[in-house]
mmCIF file of C-alpha atoms in Angstrom:
data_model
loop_
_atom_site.group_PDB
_atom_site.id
_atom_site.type_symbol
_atom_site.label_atom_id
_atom_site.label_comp_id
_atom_site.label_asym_id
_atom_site.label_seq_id
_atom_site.Cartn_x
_atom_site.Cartn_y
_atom_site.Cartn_z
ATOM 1 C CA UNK A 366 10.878 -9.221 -13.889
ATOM 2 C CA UNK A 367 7.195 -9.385 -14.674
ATOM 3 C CA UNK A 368 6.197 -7.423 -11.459
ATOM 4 C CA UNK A 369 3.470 -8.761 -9.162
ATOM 5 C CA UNK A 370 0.683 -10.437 -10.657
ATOM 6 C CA UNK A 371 -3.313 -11.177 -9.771
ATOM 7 C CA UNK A 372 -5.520 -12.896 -10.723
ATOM 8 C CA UNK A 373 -8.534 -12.174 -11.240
ATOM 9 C CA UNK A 374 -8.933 -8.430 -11.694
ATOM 10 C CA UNK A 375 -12.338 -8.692 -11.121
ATOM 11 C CA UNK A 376 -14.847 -10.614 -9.362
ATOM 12 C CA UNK A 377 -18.511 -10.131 -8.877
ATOM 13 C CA UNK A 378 -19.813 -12.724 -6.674
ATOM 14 C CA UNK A 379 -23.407 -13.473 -4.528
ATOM 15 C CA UNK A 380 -23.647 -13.070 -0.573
ATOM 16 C CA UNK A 381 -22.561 -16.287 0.895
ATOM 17 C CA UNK A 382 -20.424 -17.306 -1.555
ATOM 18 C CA UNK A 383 -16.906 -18.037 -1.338
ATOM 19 C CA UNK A 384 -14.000 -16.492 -3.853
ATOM 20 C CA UNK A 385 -10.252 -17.074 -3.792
ATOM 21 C CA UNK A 386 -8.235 -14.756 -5.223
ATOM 22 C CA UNK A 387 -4.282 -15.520 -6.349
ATOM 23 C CA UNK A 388 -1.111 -13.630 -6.060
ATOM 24 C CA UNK A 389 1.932 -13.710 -7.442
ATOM 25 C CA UNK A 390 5.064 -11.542 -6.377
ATOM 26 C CA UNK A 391 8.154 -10.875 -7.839
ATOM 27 C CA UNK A 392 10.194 -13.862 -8.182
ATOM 28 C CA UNK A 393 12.802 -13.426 -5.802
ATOM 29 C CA UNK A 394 10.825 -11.996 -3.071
ATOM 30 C CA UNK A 395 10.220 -13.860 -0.151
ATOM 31 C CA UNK A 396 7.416 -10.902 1.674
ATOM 32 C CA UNK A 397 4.139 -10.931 0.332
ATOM 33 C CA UNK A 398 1.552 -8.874 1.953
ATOM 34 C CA UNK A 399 -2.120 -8.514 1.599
ATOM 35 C CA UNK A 400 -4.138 -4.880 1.992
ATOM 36 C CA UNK A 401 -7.480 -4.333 1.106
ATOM 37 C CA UNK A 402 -8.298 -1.037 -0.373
ATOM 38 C CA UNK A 403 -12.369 0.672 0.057
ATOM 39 C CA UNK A 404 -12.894 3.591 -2.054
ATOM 40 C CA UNK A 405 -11.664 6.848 -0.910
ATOM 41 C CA UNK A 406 -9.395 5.258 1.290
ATOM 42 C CA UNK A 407 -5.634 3.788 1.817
ATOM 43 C CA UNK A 408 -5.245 0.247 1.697
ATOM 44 C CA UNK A 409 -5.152 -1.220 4.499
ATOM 45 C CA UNK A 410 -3.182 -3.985 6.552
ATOM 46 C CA UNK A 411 -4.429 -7.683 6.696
ATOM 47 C CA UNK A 412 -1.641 -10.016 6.774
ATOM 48 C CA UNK A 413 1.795 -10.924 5.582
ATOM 49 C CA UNK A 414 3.663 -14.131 4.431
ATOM 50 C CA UNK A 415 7.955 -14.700 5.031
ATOM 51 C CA UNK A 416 8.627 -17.055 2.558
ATOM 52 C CA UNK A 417 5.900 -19.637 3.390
ATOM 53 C CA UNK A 418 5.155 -18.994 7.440
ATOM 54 C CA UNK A 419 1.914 -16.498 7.778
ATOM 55 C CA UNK A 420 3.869 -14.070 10.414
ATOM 56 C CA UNK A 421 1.052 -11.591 10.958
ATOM 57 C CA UNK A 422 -2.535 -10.970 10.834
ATOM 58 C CA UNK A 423 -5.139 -7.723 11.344
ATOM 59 C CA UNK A 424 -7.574 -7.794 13.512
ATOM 60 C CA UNK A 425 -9.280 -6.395 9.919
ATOM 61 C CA UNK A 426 -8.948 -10.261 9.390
ATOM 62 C CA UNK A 427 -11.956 -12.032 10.170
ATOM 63 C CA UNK A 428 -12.381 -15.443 10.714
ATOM 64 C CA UNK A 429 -13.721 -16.032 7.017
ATOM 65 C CA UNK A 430 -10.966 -14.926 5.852
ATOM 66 C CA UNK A 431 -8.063 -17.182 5.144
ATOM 67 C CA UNK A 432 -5.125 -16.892 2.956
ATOM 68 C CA UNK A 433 -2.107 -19.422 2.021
ATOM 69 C CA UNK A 434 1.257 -18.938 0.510
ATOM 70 C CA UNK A 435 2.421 -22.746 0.189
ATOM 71 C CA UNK A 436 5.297 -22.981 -1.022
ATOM 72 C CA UNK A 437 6.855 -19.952 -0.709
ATOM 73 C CA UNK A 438 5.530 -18.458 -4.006
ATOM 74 C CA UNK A 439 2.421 -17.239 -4.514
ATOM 75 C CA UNK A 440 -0.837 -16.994 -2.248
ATOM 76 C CA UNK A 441 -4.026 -17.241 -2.247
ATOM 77 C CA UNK A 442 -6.620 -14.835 -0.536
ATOM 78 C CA UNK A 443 -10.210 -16.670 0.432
ATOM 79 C CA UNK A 444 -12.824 -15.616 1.725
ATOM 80 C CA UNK A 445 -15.311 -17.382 3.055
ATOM 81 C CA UNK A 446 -19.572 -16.652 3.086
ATOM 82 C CA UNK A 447 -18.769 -13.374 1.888
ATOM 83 C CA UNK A 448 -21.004 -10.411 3.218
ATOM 84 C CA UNK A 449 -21.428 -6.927 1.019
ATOM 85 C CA UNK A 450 -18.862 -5.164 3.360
ATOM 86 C CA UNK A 451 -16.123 -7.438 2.013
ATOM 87 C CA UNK A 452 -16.805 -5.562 -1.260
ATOM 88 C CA UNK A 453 -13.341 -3.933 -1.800
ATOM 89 C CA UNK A 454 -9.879 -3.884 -3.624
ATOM 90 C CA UNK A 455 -7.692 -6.661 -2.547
ATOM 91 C CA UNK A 456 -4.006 -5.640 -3.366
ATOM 92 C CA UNK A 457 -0.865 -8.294 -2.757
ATOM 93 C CA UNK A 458 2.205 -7.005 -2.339
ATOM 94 C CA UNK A 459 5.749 -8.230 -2.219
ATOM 95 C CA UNK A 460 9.139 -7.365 -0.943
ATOM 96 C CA UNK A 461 12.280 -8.704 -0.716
ATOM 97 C CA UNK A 462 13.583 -8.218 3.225
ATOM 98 C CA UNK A 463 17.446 -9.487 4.167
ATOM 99 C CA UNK A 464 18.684 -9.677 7.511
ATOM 100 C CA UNK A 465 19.444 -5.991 8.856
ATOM 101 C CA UNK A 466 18.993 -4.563 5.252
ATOM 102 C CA UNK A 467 15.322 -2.959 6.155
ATOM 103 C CA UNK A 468 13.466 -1.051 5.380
ATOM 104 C CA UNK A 469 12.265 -2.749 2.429
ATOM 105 C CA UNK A 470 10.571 -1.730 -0.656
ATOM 106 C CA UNK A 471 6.886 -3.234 -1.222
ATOM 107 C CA UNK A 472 5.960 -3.303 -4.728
ATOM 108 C CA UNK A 473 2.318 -3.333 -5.166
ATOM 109 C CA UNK A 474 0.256 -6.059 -7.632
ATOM 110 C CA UNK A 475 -2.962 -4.535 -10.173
ATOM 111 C CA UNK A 476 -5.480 -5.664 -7.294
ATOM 112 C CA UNK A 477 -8.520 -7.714 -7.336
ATOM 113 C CA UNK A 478 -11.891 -5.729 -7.229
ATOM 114 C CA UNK A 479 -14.142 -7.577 -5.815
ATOM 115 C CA UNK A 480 -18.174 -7.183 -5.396
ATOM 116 C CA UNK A 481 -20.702 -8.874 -3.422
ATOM 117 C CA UNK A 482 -24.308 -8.157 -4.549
ATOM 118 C CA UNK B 1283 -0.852 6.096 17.325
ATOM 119 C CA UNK B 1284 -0.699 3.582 14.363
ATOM 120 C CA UNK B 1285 -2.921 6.657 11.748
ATOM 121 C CA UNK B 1286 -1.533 8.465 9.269
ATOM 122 C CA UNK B 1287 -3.132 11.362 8.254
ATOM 123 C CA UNK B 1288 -2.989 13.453 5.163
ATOM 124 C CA UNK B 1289 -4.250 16.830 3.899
ATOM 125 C CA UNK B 1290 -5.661 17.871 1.596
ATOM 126 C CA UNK B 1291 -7.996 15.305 0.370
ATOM 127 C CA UNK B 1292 -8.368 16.907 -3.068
ATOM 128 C CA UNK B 1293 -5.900 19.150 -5.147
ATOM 129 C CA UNK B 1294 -6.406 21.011 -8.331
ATOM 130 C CA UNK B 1295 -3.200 22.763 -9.924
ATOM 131 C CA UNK B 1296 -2.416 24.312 -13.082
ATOM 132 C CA UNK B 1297 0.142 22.836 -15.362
ATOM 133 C CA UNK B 1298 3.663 23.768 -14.493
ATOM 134 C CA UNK B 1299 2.709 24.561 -11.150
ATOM 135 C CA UNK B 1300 3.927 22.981 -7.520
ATOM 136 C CA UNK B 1301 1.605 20.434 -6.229
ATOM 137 C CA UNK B 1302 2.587 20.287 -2.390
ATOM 138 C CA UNK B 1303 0.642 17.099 -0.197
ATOM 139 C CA UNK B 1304 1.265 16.961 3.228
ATOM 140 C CA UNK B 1305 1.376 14.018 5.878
ATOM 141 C CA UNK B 1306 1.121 13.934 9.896
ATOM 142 C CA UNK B 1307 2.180 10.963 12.241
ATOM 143 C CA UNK B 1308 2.053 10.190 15.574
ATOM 144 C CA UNK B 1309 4.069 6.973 16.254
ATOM 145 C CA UNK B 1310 7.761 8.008 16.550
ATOM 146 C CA UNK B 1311 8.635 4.219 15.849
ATOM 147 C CA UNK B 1312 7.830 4.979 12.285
ATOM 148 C CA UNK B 1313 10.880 4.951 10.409
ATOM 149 C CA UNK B 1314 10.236 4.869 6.829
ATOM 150 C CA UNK B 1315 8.238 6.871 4.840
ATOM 151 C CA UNK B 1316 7.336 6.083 0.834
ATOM 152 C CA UNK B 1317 4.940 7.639 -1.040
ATOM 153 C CA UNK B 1318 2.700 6.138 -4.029
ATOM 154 C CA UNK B 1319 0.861 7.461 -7.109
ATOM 155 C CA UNK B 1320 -1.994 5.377 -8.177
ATOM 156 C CA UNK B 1321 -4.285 5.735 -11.110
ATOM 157 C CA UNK B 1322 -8.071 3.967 -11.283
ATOM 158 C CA UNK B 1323 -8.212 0.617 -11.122
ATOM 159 C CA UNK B 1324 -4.333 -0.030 -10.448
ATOM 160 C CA UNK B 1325 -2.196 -0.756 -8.001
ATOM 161 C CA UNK B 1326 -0.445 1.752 -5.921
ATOM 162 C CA UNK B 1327 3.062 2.520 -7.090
ATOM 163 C CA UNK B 1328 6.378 3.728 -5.540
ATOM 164 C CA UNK B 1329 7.446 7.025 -6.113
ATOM 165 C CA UNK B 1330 9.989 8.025 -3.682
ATOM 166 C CA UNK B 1331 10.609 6.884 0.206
ATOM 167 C CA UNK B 1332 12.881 8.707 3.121
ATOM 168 C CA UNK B 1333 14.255 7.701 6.232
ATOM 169 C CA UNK B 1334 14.516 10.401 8.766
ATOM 170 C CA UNK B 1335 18.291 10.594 8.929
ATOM 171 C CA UNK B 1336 17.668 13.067 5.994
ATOM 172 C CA UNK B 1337 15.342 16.006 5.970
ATOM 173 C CA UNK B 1338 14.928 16.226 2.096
ATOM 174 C CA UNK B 1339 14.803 13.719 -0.767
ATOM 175 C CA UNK B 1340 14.620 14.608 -4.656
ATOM 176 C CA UNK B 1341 13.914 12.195 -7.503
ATOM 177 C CA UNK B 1342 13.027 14.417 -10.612
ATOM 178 C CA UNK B 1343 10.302 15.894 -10.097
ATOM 179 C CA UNK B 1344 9.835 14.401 -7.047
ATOM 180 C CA UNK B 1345 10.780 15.786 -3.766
ATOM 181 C CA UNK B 1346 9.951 14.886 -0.153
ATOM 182 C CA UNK B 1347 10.555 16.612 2.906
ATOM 183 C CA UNK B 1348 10.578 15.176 6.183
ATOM 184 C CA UNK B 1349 10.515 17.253 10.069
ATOM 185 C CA UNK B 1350 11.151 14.694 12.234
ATOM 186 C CA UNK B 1351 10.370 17.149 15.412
ATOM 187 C CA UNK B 1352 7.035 18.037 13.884
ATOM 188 C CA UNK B 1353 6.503 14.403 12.553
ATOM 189 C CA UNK B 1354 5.099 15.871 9.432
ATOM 190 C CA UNK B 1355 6.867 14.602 6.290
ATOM 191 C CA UNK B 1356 5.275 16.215 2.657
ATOM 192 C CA UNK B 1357 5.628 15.397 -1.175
ATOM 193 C CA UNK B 1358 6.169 18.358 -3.580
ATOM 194 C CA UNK B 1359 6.094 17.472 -7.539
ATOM 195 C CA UNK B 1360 7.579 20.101 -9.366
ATOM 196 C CA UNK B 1361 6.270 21.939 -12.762
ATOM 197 C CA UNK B 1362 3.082 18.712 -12.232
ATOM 198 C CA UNK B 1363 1.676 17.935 -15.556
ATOM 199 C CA UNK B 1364 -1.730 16.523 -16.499
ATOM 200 C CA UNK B 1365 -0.244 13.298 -16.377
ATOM 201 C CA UNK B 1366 0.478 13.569 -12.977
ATOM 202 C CA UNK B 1367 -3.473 13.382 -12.086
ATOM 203 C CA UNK B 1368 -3.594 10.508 -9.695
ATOM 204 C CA UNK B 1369 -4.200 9.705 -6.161
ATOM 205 C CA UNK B 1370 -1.353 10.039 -3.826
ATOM 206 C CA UNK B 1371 -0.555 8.152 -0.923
ATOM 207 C CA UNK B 1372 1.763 8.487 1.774
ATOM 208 C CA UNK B 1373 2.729 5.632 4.432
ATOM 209 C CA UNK B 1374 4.764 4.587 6.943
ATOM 210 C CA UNK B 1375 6.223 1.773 8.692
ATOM 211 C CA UNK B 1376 8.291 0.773 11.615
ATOM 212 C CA UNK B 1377 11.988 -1.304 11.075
ATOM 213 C CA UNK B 1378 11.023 -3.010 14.815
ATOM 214 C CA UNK B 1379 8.024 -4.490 13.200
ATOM 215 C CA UNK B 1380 9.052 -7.087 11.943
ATOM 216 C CA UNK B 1381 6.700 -7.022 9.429
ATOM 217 C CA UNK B 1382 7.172 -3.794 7.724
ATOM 218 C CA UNK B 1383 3.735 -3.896 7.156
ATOM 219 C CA UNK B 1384 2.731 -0.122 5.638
ATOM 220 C CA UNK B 1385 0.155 2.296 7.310
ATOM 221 C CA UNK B 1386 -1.498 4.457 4.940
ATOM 222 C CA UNK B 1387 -3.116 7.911 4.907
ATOM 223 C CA UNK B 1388 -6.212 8.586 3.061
ATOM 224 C CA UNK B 1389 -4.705 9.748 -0.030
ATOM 225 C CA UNK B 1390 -4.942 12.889 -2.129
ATOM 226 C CA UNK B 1391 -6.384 12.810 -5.463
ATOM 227 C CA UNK B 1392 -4.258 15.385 -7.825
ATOM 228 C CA UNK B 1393 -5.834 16.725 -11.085
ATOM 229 C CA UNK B 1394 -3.790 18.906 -12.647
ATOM 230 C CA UNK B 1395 -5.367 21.392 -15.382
ATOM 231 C CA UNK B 1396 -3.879 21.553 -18.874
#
């Protein structure tokens, strides 16, 4: 068990241009959440995969923002014309939820800092 | 209704002494309450989580104590150590949502003199 993985750690990027950003959970765990995280403050809520259906999304979630989980494994985060307020740390998370066994443990990935100049 | 808040923002303790962070909540949906250390530039990690059926938790060091009447729940680390120094965040999250998806205070960043 490697823990959750991203990739990258870092991105610096120009306004208006788009990043993806990748995440990889613990194998056998079929949540995978992703928070974004300003400095100072908690992460924060913007969506969540169950195995490979997108259940739930924040209102935090604009409309250039789009994220994937395709098969069930790992997502990907994009975000599209990006604007200096998306500058933040992106964190995945992942759990593994069973029928009527909640609540479940969310084990949080390295993050991926990203800035818009 | 969905906020968590947290107090105090900052903490300074002496080695070997009781750091004590406290957090408030308002939706009584909430059912599960973890708290996580994390150090710059990492991920937040899971220290210890309680369900309200129980008023205390310890793990270590590590002890959290929940009121459900007051809705206040609280993280105490015992004799902290430098290496403690970290940000810590509490959260909480609701079984009926289906998600599980965590709400998280502010945080409070520890440093804990040598």
């Amino acid at each position: 068990d490697t823990g959750v993985s991203q990739d990258p750690r870092h991105k610096i990027t120009k306004r208006g241009q788009n990043v993806t950003f990748r995440c990889d959970p613990i194998s056998e765990h079929n949540r995978l959440y992703w928070y974004r995280q300003t400095l100072g403050q908690g992460p924060e809520f913007l969506t969540y995969f169950q195995n490979e259906a997108q259940l739930e999304k924040s209102r935090l979630l604009s409309d250039r923002f789009s994220a994937e989980r395709p098969k069930g494994s790992f997502s990907t985060l994009e975000i599209q014309r990006t604007e200096q307020g998306d500058s933040a740390m992106y964190l995945c998370a992942s759990s593994l939820a069973l029928p009527l066994k909640g609540p479940y443990e969310q084990y949080f990935g390295p993050g991926t800092r990203l800035t818009v100049t | 209704q969905q906020q968590v808040k947290q107090s105090p923002q900052s903490l300074i303790v002496q080695k070997g002494g009781i750091s004590i962070i406290n957090c408030a909540y308002e939706n009584t949906a909430f059912d599960y309450f973890p708290w996580y250390q994390q150090f710059p530039g990492k991920g937040p990690a899971l220290l210890i989580a309680i369900r309200p059926d129980v008023s205390e938790k310890k793990e270590g060091r590590f002890t959290i104590s929940f009121n459900k009447s007051a809705k206040q729940f609280s993280l105490h680390i015992m004799d902290s150590q430098p290496g403690d120094s970290a940000t810590y965040f509490c959260a909480a999250s609701a079984t009926d949502n289906y998600g599980q998806n965590f709400v998280f205070g502010p945080g409070t960043r520890l440093s804990v003199l040598p």
